[in-house]
Amino acid sequence: MATLPKQQPQVQEEEQDALVEIDLLQLVQAVLKRLKLCTAICGTVIICGLLYCYLATPVFLANCRMLVEQGKLNVTQIQDVYSSEFGRDSNSRRDFITTQMKLMTSEHILARVFEHFEFGKMPDYATAREPLKVLEKKIELKQIPNTSLIDIGFKDPDPEFSARVTNYLAQEYINDAKTRSTGFSERGLEQLREELVTMEKQRFETIRKINDFKTLHDMLSVDTQTNLLIARLNGLQSSLVAAKQSVAASQASVAAIETWKKNGLRLDSIPEAIQNPTLTSFKVAKIQALSALIKSTQDFGPQHKTVLTQRQIISAIDKSIRDETENSLISISARLEEAQIRLKLLEKEVADAETELKNLDKISDEYKVLDDNLKASEKAYQLVLNRVAELQISKSADVGSSGTFQIIVPATPPNKAAYPAKAKIMVILALAAAVVSVLASVLLELLDTTLKSRQDFEKNSRLPVFGEIPFASDTEKGRADYVCYDDPKSAVAESFRGLRTSLSLSAIARRAKLLAITSSIPHEGKSFVSFNLATSYARAGKRVLLVDADMRRRRLTDLLCGENFKEQGLSNLLADSVSLDSCESLLVSPFEDLTLKFLPSGPLAPNPAELLAGDITKSAFEAFAKNYDIVIIDTAPVLAVSDTPIFAAVPDMSFLIVGKLYETQKQHLSGTVRTLLGVNATVIGTIIQQSDKVTGSYGYGSKYGYGYGYGYGYGYGYGYGYGEGSKKKKHVAWYKKLFGRG
C-alpha cells in the first residue's frame, strides 16, 4: 500500500486578529436570532418612559411675546450710508437681539423680580447657594427666527404664577430699557405737563387783566421812565419763575412719596430711591445674606454662632437700607424747603419792586406790572413748554436710536404643561430603544465566536471543506440516524453522496483507506457522519468496515447493536483477549442488503487510551485496510480526551474533522487541528454539520439522544462535565434563550 504524504497546511500558533465584518443580511439575522432580547429592551425602555411621563411633575410655561426692535438711523446724504450701521444691518440686528436677551436676565432685573414675588421664601430658592442663578434657569428666552420678536417664559408648576412672573419680568425689562435710553422717569415728565397747564391758565389770566386795565384807563403804552425799574423787576420775575419750577419739581417728588406712603408701598421701591445705586447694592447683599442664613440654619440650627452672625448682618443691611432710603427722602424734602424759601424771598423782592414802581406812577406802574407779569408768564410758559418739547424730542429720538420695546402678546396661564413633552419623549425613547437593541444584537453577534459559514471553517482550520451535511429530521420510520438507509433520496442522503464524491476526487483522500472521523468536543455529529458516510460507501458497492473507536461513549454500538449489547468488540481485540485472526467473529452486519460490517466498541474499558496505544492497534487496522475497500473509524472528540491523537501512529490513517455551524467554537476547531498536526497526523479536511438553528427544526438526535445539544451524555469526565450515559434533554437556561444562544 502506498504511503500517504504527511505534509499538511500549517495552522499558525499565534492568534490571528479577526476582522470585524458584518453585512446587512448578517445584521438582520443577528437581530432576528435575538428577537426576544430586542423585544425585552424596547419594552423595558418604553415602560420606563411611560412611568416617567406619568410620575413626573408637570411644568407650565407661560410665554409673553415682545417686539425688540433696533433703532433706525435716518441719513440725508449718501456718505452717511457708509458711515452708519446701515451696511451691517443683519449682523447689527443679530448682535442687538443677543444683547437684549442677555439684559432680560441681568442681575438687577432678576433681583427686582426675586424681591417682588418673594422667591426667597420658596424651598427651591431658600436652600440654593446662588438663588438668582436658579431663577435665571427657569426663565426661557427664544427668538422667533428671522424676526425681532422674542418669547419670554417662566417655568413653574403653577400656570397662573408662571404668567404673572413672565409679564412682570417683561414690564421690568421695558422700564429698565426706557430708563437707560432717556435718563428720566415718566413721572417727572408728567409733572412738568401739569405745571404747564397751570402756567397757561395764569398767562391767560394776566392777559385778561391787562386788557381790562387798558380798557379802564384807555391806555396804549407804558411810560419809558419806568424802564429801569421794570428791567429789575424782569430779572426778579425770571428768578421767581425758576424758583417756581424748582418748587413744582420738588413738590412732584414729595407728592409721589406721599402717594406711595398712602398706598402702603415700600419707600425703598420709589423710583427716586431705586435710582440710588447704593440702595440697590444693599438689596442684592440682603438677598444673598438671607440665602446664607437659611442654609446656615438648616446646617447648624437657629442658635449657632454662624446663624446669629448672619442675622446681625441682615439687621445691619436692613438698617443701612432704611438709612439710605431715609437719606434719599430727606434730600428731596430739603430741596423742596430750599426752593420754597427762595421762592418766598423772590416774591418779597418782587413785591418790594412793585411797591416802588407804584410810587412812580400808580397807573403806569399798575400797567407795567401787568405787562411784566404777562411777559414773565409768557417767558415762564415758553421755558416750560420748551423743556417739555425737549424731553419729548429726546424721548422720541432715544426710542428711535436705542430701539422699540413693546409687549405684543402678554402671557396668559397655559392650559397644557410644557414639560415633560410626552410624545417627544416616547418617540425619542422608542428610537433609542431600537438603536440600542440593534447595537446589542450586533455586539453579541461579534462576541459570538462560533463558526457560522464555510469560510469560517476554511479560515480557522486552514483545511478544505469536503461537504456540508444538512440537519436531518426524523424519517417515516422514525430513525433520523438511518437517513441514508431509510431515505436514500433525501437531501441529507444526497449530501453524503456529495461528500463521498468529494473525497474520491481529492488526491489525498482518494488513497486513504483508513478514515478517522472526529470532532473537537461532543455534540458535533461525528458519529452520525461516520455511520451515514459508511452507509453511502456501502450503497456504492464498496466493502466498508465501520469501527466504533469511541470506547467511552459507545454511541454507534448503542445505535446499531442496542443499548444493552454486552458482546465482545474493539476493546477485546486491543486487549488481546481476541486474536486478530478471529476478529471476523466480532463483526456485525447491520443491513443484510449492504456490504457494511460494523465492529462494536466492546465492553467499557477503564483505560481506553492505554489500549489504543498498544502494538495491536497498528496491526489490527493495517489488517482492516487490506480486507476492506475503506475503513471508517468513529473516534472520540480530540479536545475532550486524549484517545484520538493516538491513531496518528497508525500508518496511512487520515483524519476528517466534523464541526457544527453556530455551535462549534473557532478556537476549538483551530485547537483540534493544532493538536492533530502536533502528533504528525494526516488531516485531510473538515465536514460541516448544520445545526438545528440553521434549519429551525430539532430533527434527528432529539429522540435518540444523539447529542447535538439535546442530551449527548458524554461521560468523559475530563473537564467537560457530561454525565455518563445521560439520555435526558439538556435544560437550556432562560438567559441563553433570551440572548439567542439556547
Short mmCIF file of C-alpha atoms in Angstrom, two decimals, residues 138-530:
data_model
loop_
_atom_site.label_atom_id
_atom_site.label_comp_id
_atom_site.label_asym_id
_atom_site.label_seq_id
_atom_site.Cartn_x
_atom_site.Cartn_y
_atom_site.Cartn_z
CA LYS A 138 -36.33 78.87 35.00
CA ILE A 139 -36.56 81.74 32.52
CA GLU A 140 -36.73 80.65 28.90
CA LEU A 141 -35.90 83.11 26.11
CA LYS A 142 -36.44 82.28 22.46
CA GLN A 143 -36.11 84.46 19.38
CA ILE A 144 -38.59 83.86 16.56
CA PRO A 145 -36.32 83.12 13.56
CA ASN A 146 -35.74 86.00 11.12
CA THR A 147 -37.81 88.44 13.23
CA SER A 148 -37.37 90.96 16.04
CA LEU A 149 -39.82 89.04 18.23
CA ILE A 150 -38.71 87.39 21.45
CA ASP A 151 -40.73 84.95 23.56
CA ILE A 152 -40.14 85.28 27.30
CA GLY A 153 -41.35 82.43 29.51
CA PHE A 154 -41.13 81.32 33.12
CA LYS A 155 -41.34 77.64 34.04
CA ASP A 156 -43.37 76.75 37.14
CA PRO A 157 -45.85 74.05 38.23
CA ASP A 158 -48.49 76.80 38.76
CA PRO A 159 -49.68 78.16 35.37
CA GLU A 160 -51.11 81.39 36.84
CA PHE A 161 -47.94 82.16 38.75
CA SER A 162 -45.91 81.45 35.61
CA ALA A 163 -47.96 84.03 33.67
CA ARG A 164 -47.66 86.68 36.39
CA VAL A 165 -43.89 86.31 36.68
CA THR A 166 -43.49 86.40 32.90
CA ASN A 167 -45.49 89.63 32.50
CA TYR A 168 -43.74 91.32 35.40
CA LEU A 169 -40.34 90.39 34.03
CA ALA A 170 -41.23 91.75 30.58
CA GLN A 171 -42.50 95.04 32.04
CA GLU A 172 -39.44 95.45 34.24
CA TYR A 173 -37.23 94.97 31.22
CA ILE A 174 -39.18 97.64 29.27
CA ASN A 175 -38.94 100.10 32.18
CA ASP A 176 -35.25 99.43 32.52
CA ALA A 177 -34.74 99.97 28.78
CA LYS A 178 -36.57 103.29 28.88
CA THR A 179 -34.61 104.49 31.91
CA ARG A 180 -31.37 103.60 30.19
CA SER A 181 -32.32 105.38 26.96
CA THR A 182 -33.88 108.65 28.33
CA GLY A 183 -32.23 109.20 31.69
CA PHE A 184 -35.50 110.47 33.33
CA SER A 185 -38.69 108.96 34.64
CA GLU A 186 -42.14 109.24 33.13
CA ARG A 187 -43.45 110.71 36.38
CA GLY A 188 -41.18 113.78 36.12
CA LEU A 189 -42.33 114.46 32.57
CA GLU A 190 -45.97 114.18 33.62
CA GLN A 191 -45.40 116.65 36.46
CA LEU A 192 -43.96 119.19 34.03
CA ARG A 193 -47.00 118.81 31.81
CA GLU A 194 -49.32 119.51 34.74
CA GLU A 195 -47.27 122.61 35.66
CA LEU A 196 -47.50 123.75 32.04
CA VAL A 197 -51.31 123.67 32.21
CA THR A 198 -51.30 125.74 35.42
CA MET A 199 -48.93 128.32 33.96
CA GLU A 200 -51.05 128.58 30.86
CA LYS A 201 -54.09 129.45 32.98
CA GLN A 202 -52.09 132.12 34.82
CA ARG A 203 -50.91 133.51 31.48
CA PHE A 204 -54.45 133.91 30.17
CA GLU A 205 -55.50 135.48 33.46
CA THR A 206 -52.70 138.09 33.19
CA ILE A 207 -53.66 138.89 29.61
CA ARG A 208 -57.26 139.41 30.71
CA LYS A 209 -56.17 141.84 33.48
CA ILE A 210 -54.03 143.87 31.07
CA ASN A 211 -56.87 144.08 28.61
CA ASP A 212 -59.25 145.18 31.38
CA PHE A 213 -56.68 147.73 32.67
CA LYS A 214 -56.19 149.16 29.19
CA THR A 215 -59.92 149.37 28.65
CA LEU A 216 -60.44 151.02 32.02
CA HIS A 217 -57.74 153.63 31.63
CA ASP A 218 -57.80 153.90 27.83
CA MET A 219 -54.08 153.18 27.83
CA LEU A 220 -51.99 152.17 24.82
CA SER A 221 -48.23 152.19 26.02
CA VAL A 222 -46.03 152.17 29.13
CA ASP A 223 -44.12 155.24 30.35
CA THR A 224 -40.47 155.00 29.39
CA GLN A 225 -39.46 156.41 32.75
CA THR A 226 -40.18 153.12 34.47
CA ASN A 227 -37.98 151.03 32.13
CA LEU A 228 -35.12 150.70 34.57
CA LEU A 229 -37.39 149.57 37.39
CA ILE A 230 -39.18 147.21 35.10
CA ALA A 231 -35.87 145.73 33.94
CA ARG A 232 -35.05 144.98 37.57
CA LEU A 233 -38.48 143.54 38.04
CA ASN A 234 -37.98 141.35 34.97
CA GLY A 235 -34.86 139.85 36.47
CA LEU A 236 -36.71 139.13 39.68
CA GLN A 237 -39.57 137.62 37.74
CA SER A 238 -37.18 135.33 35.88
CA SER A 239 -35.68 134.18 39.14
CA LEU A 240 -39.18 133.75 40.51
CA VAL A 241 -40.14 131.54 37.56
CA ALA A 242 -37.07 129.39 38.07
CA ALA A 243 -37.90 129.14 41.77
CA LYS A 244 -41.48 128.12 40.97
CA GLN A 245 -40.22 125.49 38.56
CA SER A 246 -37.89 124.14 41.22
CA VAL A 247 -40.71 124.15 43.78
CA ALA A 248 -43.02 122.38 41.30
CA ALA A 249 -40.46 119.66 40.59
CA SER A 250 -39.77 119.15 44.29
CA GLN A 251 -43.47 119.10 45.08
CA ALA A 252 -43.95 116.44 42.41
CA SER A 253 -41.35 114.23 44.08
CA VAL A 254 -42.85 114.82 47.53
CA ALA A 255 -46.34 114.13 46.16
CA ALA A 256 -45.08 110.85 44.70
CA ILE A 257 -43.63 109.90 48.08
CA GLU A 258 -46.92 110.71 49.81
CA THR A 259 -48.81 108.63 47.26
CA TRP A 260 -46.55 105.62 47.86
CA LYS A 261 -46.95 106.05 51.62
CA LYS A 262 -50.74 106.34 51.28
CA ASN A 263 -50.86 103.13 49.21
CA GLY A 264 -48.73 101.31 51.76
CA LEU A 265 -45.92 100.65 49.32
CA ARG A 266 -42.32 100.27 50.36
CA LEU A 267 -40.41 103.53 50.23
CA ASP A 268 -37.24 101.85 49.04
CA SER A 269 -39.13 100.88 45.84
CA ILE A 270 -39.88 104.52 44.90
CA PRO A 271 -38.23 105.38 41.56
CA GLU A 272 -36.25 108.16 43.25
CA ALA A 273 -34.93 105.58 45.73
CA ILE A 274 -34.42 102.80 43.18
CA GLN A 275 -32.12 105.03 41.17
CA ASN A 276 -29.84 105.15 44.18
CA PRO A 277 -27.03 102.66 43.30
CA THR A 278 -26.04 102.28 46.95
CA LEU A 279 -29.57 101.17 47.88
CA THR A 280 -29.61 98.61 45.03
CA SER A 281 -26.31 97.13 46.24
CA PHE A 282 -27.74 96.81 49.77
CA LYS A 283 -30.79 94.92 48.39
CA VAL A 284 -28.65 92.43 46.46
CA ALA A 285 -26.48 91.94 49.55
CA LYS A 286 -29.62 91.32 51.62
CA ILE A 287 -30.85 88.59 49.24
CA GLN A 288 -27.50 86.83 49.39
CA ALA A 289 -27.41 87.16 53.20
CA LEU A 290 -30.95 85.71 53.51
CA SER A 291 -29.94 82.68 51.37
CA ALA A 292 -26.85 82.17 53.51
CA LEU A 293 -28.97 82.47 56.70
CA ILE A 294 -31.41 79.79 55.55
CA LYS A 295 -28.55 77.47 54.54
CA SER A 296 -26.74 78.04 57.86
CA THR A 297 -29.96 77.49 59.84
CA GLN A 298 -30.52 74.17 58.07
CA ASP A 299 -26.91 73.08 58.53
CA PHE A 300 -26.18 74.29 62.12
CA GLY A 301 -29.50 75.20 63.80
CA PRO A 302 -31.05 78.55 64.76
CA GLN A 303 -28.79 79.19 67.77
CA HIS A 304 -25.48 78.55 66.09
CA LYS A 305 -22.93 81.33 66.13
CA THR A 306 -22.88 81.47 62.36
CA VAL A 307 -26.68 81.88 62.22
CA LEU A 308 -26.60 84.65 64.83
CA THR A 309 -23.86 86.40 62.92
CA GLN A 310 -25.87 86.15 59.69
CA ARG A 311 -28.90 87.64 61.42
CA GLN A 312 -26.82 90.53 62.70
CA ILE A 313 -25.54 91.09 59.17
CA ILE A 314 -29.12 91.13 57.81
CA SER A 315 -30.20 93.54 60.53
CA ALA A 316 -27.29 95.78 59.67
CA ILE A 317 -28.20 95.63 55.98
CA ASP A 318 -31.87 96.43 56.76
CA LYS A 319 -30.75 99.42 58.83
CA SER A 320 -28.50 100.54 56.00
CA ILE A 321 -31.41 100.24 53.54
CA ARG A 322 -33.68 102.25 55.82
CA ASP A 323 -31.00 104.85 56.44
CA GLU A 324 -30.16 105.17 52.77
CA THR A 325 -33.88 105.40 51.87
CA GLU A 326 -34.42 107.98 54.56
CA ASN A 327 -31.42 109.96 53.33
CA SER A 328 -32.86 109.99 49.79
CA LEU A 329 -36.25 111.21 51.04
CA ILE A 330 -34.70 113.79 53.38
CA SER A 331 -32.66 115.11 50.48
CA ILE A 332 -35.81 115.54 48.39
CA SER A 333 -37.63 117.31 51.25
CA ALA A 334 -34.62 119.56 51.85
CA ARG A 335 -34.61 120.57 48.22
CA LEU A 336 -38.32 121.45 48.45
CA GLU A 337 -37.81 123.59 51.57
CA GLU A 338 -34.87 125.35 49.99
CA ALA A 339 -36.90 126.12 46.85
CA GLN A 340 -39.82 127.38 48.91
CA ILE A 341 -37.61 129.71 50.97
CA ARG A 342 -36.02 131.02 47.80
CA LEU A 343 -39.45 131.48 46.28
CA LYS A 344 -40.62 133.47 49.30
CA LEU A 345 -37.57 135.70 49.16
CA LEU A 346 -38.05 136.32 45.48
CA GLU A 347 -41.74 137.00 46.00
CA LYS A 348 -40.86 139.55 48.69
CA GLU A 349 -38.35 141.23 46.39
CA VAL A 350 -40.90 141.32 43.60
CA ALA A 351 -43.46 142.82 45.97
CA ASP A 352 -41.00 145.47 47.05
CA ALA A 353 -40.21 146.28 43.42
CA GLU A 354 -43.88 146.54 42.62
CA THR A 355 -44.46 148.89 45.57
CA GLU A 356 -41.59 151.02 44.46
CA LEU A 357 -42.99 151.04 40.95
CA LYS A 358 -46.35 152.17 42.23
CA ASN A 359 -44.77 155.14 43.88
CA LEU A 360 -43.58 156.38 40.48
CA ASP A 361 -46.82 156.34 38.74
CA LYS A 362 -49.68 154.36 40.04
CA ILE A 363 -51.42 153.93 36.80
CA SER A 364 -48.28 153.42 34.81
CA ASP A 365 -46.90 151.10 37.39
CA GLU A 366 -50.00 149.01 37.51
CA TYR A 367 -49.87 148.66 33.77
CA LYS A 368 -46.20 147.89 33.74
CA VAL A 369 -46.65 145.31 36.44
CA LEU A 370 -49.36 143.65 34.50
CA ASP A 371 -47.33 143.87 31.34
CA ASP A 372 -44.27 142.49 33.06
CA ASN A 373 -46.33 139.74 34.64
CA LEU A 374 -47.58 138.89 31.21
CA LYS A 375 -44.10 138.84 29.79
CA ALA A 376 -42.83 136.82 32.73
CA SER A 377 -45.74 134.40 32.39
CA GLU A 378 -45.09 134.16 28.68
CA LYS A 379 -41.42 133.55 29.28
CA ALA A 380 -42.01 131.02 32.04
CA TYR A 381 -44.62 129.28 29.96
CA GLN A 382 -42.29 129.22 26.98
CA LEU A 383 -39.44 127.85 29.09
CA VAL A 384 -41.55 125.04 30.48
CA LEU A 385 -43.04 124.41 27.05
CA ASN A 386 -39.60 124.22 25.51
CA ARG A 387 -38.45 121.88 28.27
CA VAL A 388 -41.38 119.56 27.72
CA ALA A 389 -40.76 119.65 23.99
CA GLU A 390 -37.08 118.90 24.51
CA LEU A 391 -37.93 115.93 26.71
CA GLN A 392 -40.47 114.67 24.19
CA ILE A 393 -37.99 115.05 21.35
CA SER A 394 -35.28 113.41 23.44
CA LYS A 395 -37.61 110.57 24.27
CA SER A 396 -38.60 110.08 20.64
CA ALA A 397 -35.00 110.34 19.47
CA ASP A 398 -33.82 107.88 22.10
CA VAL A 399 -36.59 105.46 21.26
CA GLY A 400 -35.70 105.67 17.61
CA SER A 401 -31.97 105.25 18.20
CA SER A 402 -31.89 102.72 21.01
CA GLY A 403 -34.83 100.60 19.92
CA THR A 404 -38.51 99.78 20.29
CA PHE A 405 -39.54 97.69 23.29
CA GLN A 406 -43.17 96.61 23.37
CA ILE A 407 -45.28 93.72 24.65
CA ILE A 408 -47.17 92.30 21.66
CA VAL A 409 -48.93 89.36 23.33
CA PRO A 410 -48.99 89.29 27.15
CA ALA A 411 -48.60 85.98 28.93
CA THR A 412 -51.71 84.06 29.91
CA PRO A 413 -51.96 80.90 32.07
CA PRO A 414 -51.34 77.93 29.74
CA ASN A 415 -53.79 75.02 29.67
CA LYS A 416 -51.20 72.41 28.73
CA ALA A 417 -47.96 71.56 30.51
CA ALA A 418 -44.79 72.23 28.54
CA TYR A 419 -42.73 69.60 30.37
CA PRO A 420 -42.46 66.70 30.15
CA ALA A 421 -43.13 66.56 26.39
CA LYS A 422 -44.65 63.09 26.45
CA ALA A 423 -44.96 62.48 22.71
CA LYS A 424 -41.43 63.72 22.03
CA ILE A 425 -40.00 61.67 24.91
CA MET A 426 -41.74 58.48 23.77
CA VAL A 427 -40.61 58.91 20.15
CA ILE A 428 -37.01 59.52 21.25
CA LEU A 429 -37.10 56.58 23.67
CA ALA A 430 -38.60 54.29 21.03
CA LEU A 431 -35.89 55.21 18.54
CA ALA A 432 -33.20 54.92 21.20
CA ALA A 433 -34.51 51.51 22.29
CA ALA A 434 -34.49 50.29 18.69
CA VAL A 435 -30.94 51.51 18.17
CA VAL A 436 -29.74 50.03 21.48
CA SER A 437 -31.37 46.68 20.76
CA VAL A 438 -29.79 46.53 17.30
CA LEU A 439 -26.40 47.52 18.71
CA ALA A 440 -26.75 44.90 21.45
CA SER A 441 -27.59 42.25 18.87
CA VAL A 442 -24.64 43.26 16.71
CA LEU A 443 -22.32 43.29 19.72
CA LEU A 444 -23.46 39.83 20.82
CA GLU A 445 -23.06 38.65 17.24
CA LEU A 446 -19.50 39.97 17.14
CA LEU A 447 -18.77 38.42 20.54
CA ASP A 448 -20.16 35.08 19.33
CA THR A 449 -17.09 33.04 18.43
CA THR A 450 -18.93 30.13 16.83
CA LEU A 451 -18.38 29.14 13.22
CA LYS A 452 -21.16 30.45 11.02
CA SER A 453 -20.09 29.76 7.44
CA ARG A 454 -17.94 27.62 5.19
CA GLN A 455 -15.45 30.49 5.00
CA ASP A 456 -15.12 30.43 8.81
CA PHE A 457 -14.28 26.71 8.70
CA GLU A 458 -11.66 27.19 5.99
CA LYS A 459 -10.17 30.26 7.64
CA ASN A 460 -9.84 28.75 11.12
CA SER A 461 -8.74 25.24 10.09
CA ARG A 462 -6.65 26.11 7.02
CA LEU A 463 -8.15 22.93 5.54
CA PRO A 464 -10.61 22.27 2.71
CA VAL A 465 -14.26 21.58 3.44
CA PHE A 466 -15.34 18.32 1.77
CA GLY A 467 -19.05 18.57 2.44
CA GLU A 468 -21.92 20.27 4.20
CA ILE A 469 -24.47 17.96 5.79
CA PRO A 470 -27.97 19.43 6.34
CA PHE A 471 -29.75 18.94 9.60
CA ALA A 472 -31.68 15.65 9.45
CA SER A 473 -35.16 15.25 10.87
CA ASP A 474 -36.88 12.00 11.67
CA THR A 475 -37.74 9.79 8.70
CA GLU A 476 -41.02 7.99 8.12
CA LYS A 477 -39.64 5.13 10.14
CA GLY A 478 -38.73 7.49 12.96
CA ARG A 479 -34.95 6.87 12.62
CA ALA A 480 -33.12 10.12 11.87
CA ASP A 481 -29.71 8.44 12.29
CA TYR A 482 -30.54 5.96 9.48
CA VAL A 483 -31.36 8.66 6.97
CA CYS A 484 -29.01 7.34 4.24
CA TYR A 485 -30.53 3.86 4.56
CA ASP A 486 -34.20 4.67 5.19
CA ASP A 487 -34.48 7.68 2.83
CA PRO A 488 -31.74 7.44 0.18
CA LYS A 489 -33.43 10.11 -1.98
CA SER A 490 -33.46 12.75 0.72
CA ALA A 491 -31.34 15.91 0.68
CA VAL A 492 -29.28 14.58 3.59
CA ALA A 493 -28.52 11.34 1.77
CA GLU A 494 -27.63 13.36 -1.32
CA SER A 495 -25.22 15.47 0.73
CA PHE A 496 -23.45 12.30 1.90
CA ARG A 497 -23.16 11.12 -1.72
CA GLY A 498 -21.66 14.53 -2.50
CA LEU A 499 -19.24 14.11 0.41
CA ARG A 500 -18.27 10.67 -0.89
CA THR A 501 -17.69 12.14 -4.35
CA SER A 502 -15.56 14.98 -2.97
CA LEU A 503 -13.39 12.51 -1.09
CA SER A 504 -12.97 10.35 -4.19
CA LEU A 505 -11.88 13.37 -6.24
CA SER A 506 -9.29 14.51 -3.70
CA ALA A 507 -5.78 13.21 -4.43
CA ILE A 508 -5.05 12.63 -0.75
CA ALA A 509 -8.48 11.34 0.32
CA ARG A 510 -8.79 9.05 -2.70
CA ARG A 511 -5.84 6.95 -1.48
CA ALA A 512 -6.95 6.97 2.16
CA LYS A 513 -8.42 3.62 3.18
CA LEU A 514 -8.31 4.32 6.92
CA LEU A 515 -10.56 7.34 7.57
CA ALA A 516 -10.88 8.54 11.18
CA ILE A 517 -13.91 10.78 11.79
CA THR A 518 -13.50 13.03 14.83
CA SER A 519 -14.64 16.39 16.26
CA SER A 520 -13.42 18.98 18.71
CA ILE A 521 -15.89 18.40 21.51
CA PRO A 522 -19.09 16.38 21.94
CA HIS A 523 -22.44 17.33 20.36
CA GLU A 524 -20.96 18.00 16.90
CA GLY A 525 -22.33 14.92 14.99
CA LYS A 526 -19.24 12.87 14.23
CA SER A 527 -20.99 9.52 14.94
CA PHE A 528 -23.89 10.49 12.69
CA VAL A 529 -21.46 11.41 9.89
CA SER A 530 -19.41 8.23 10.38
#
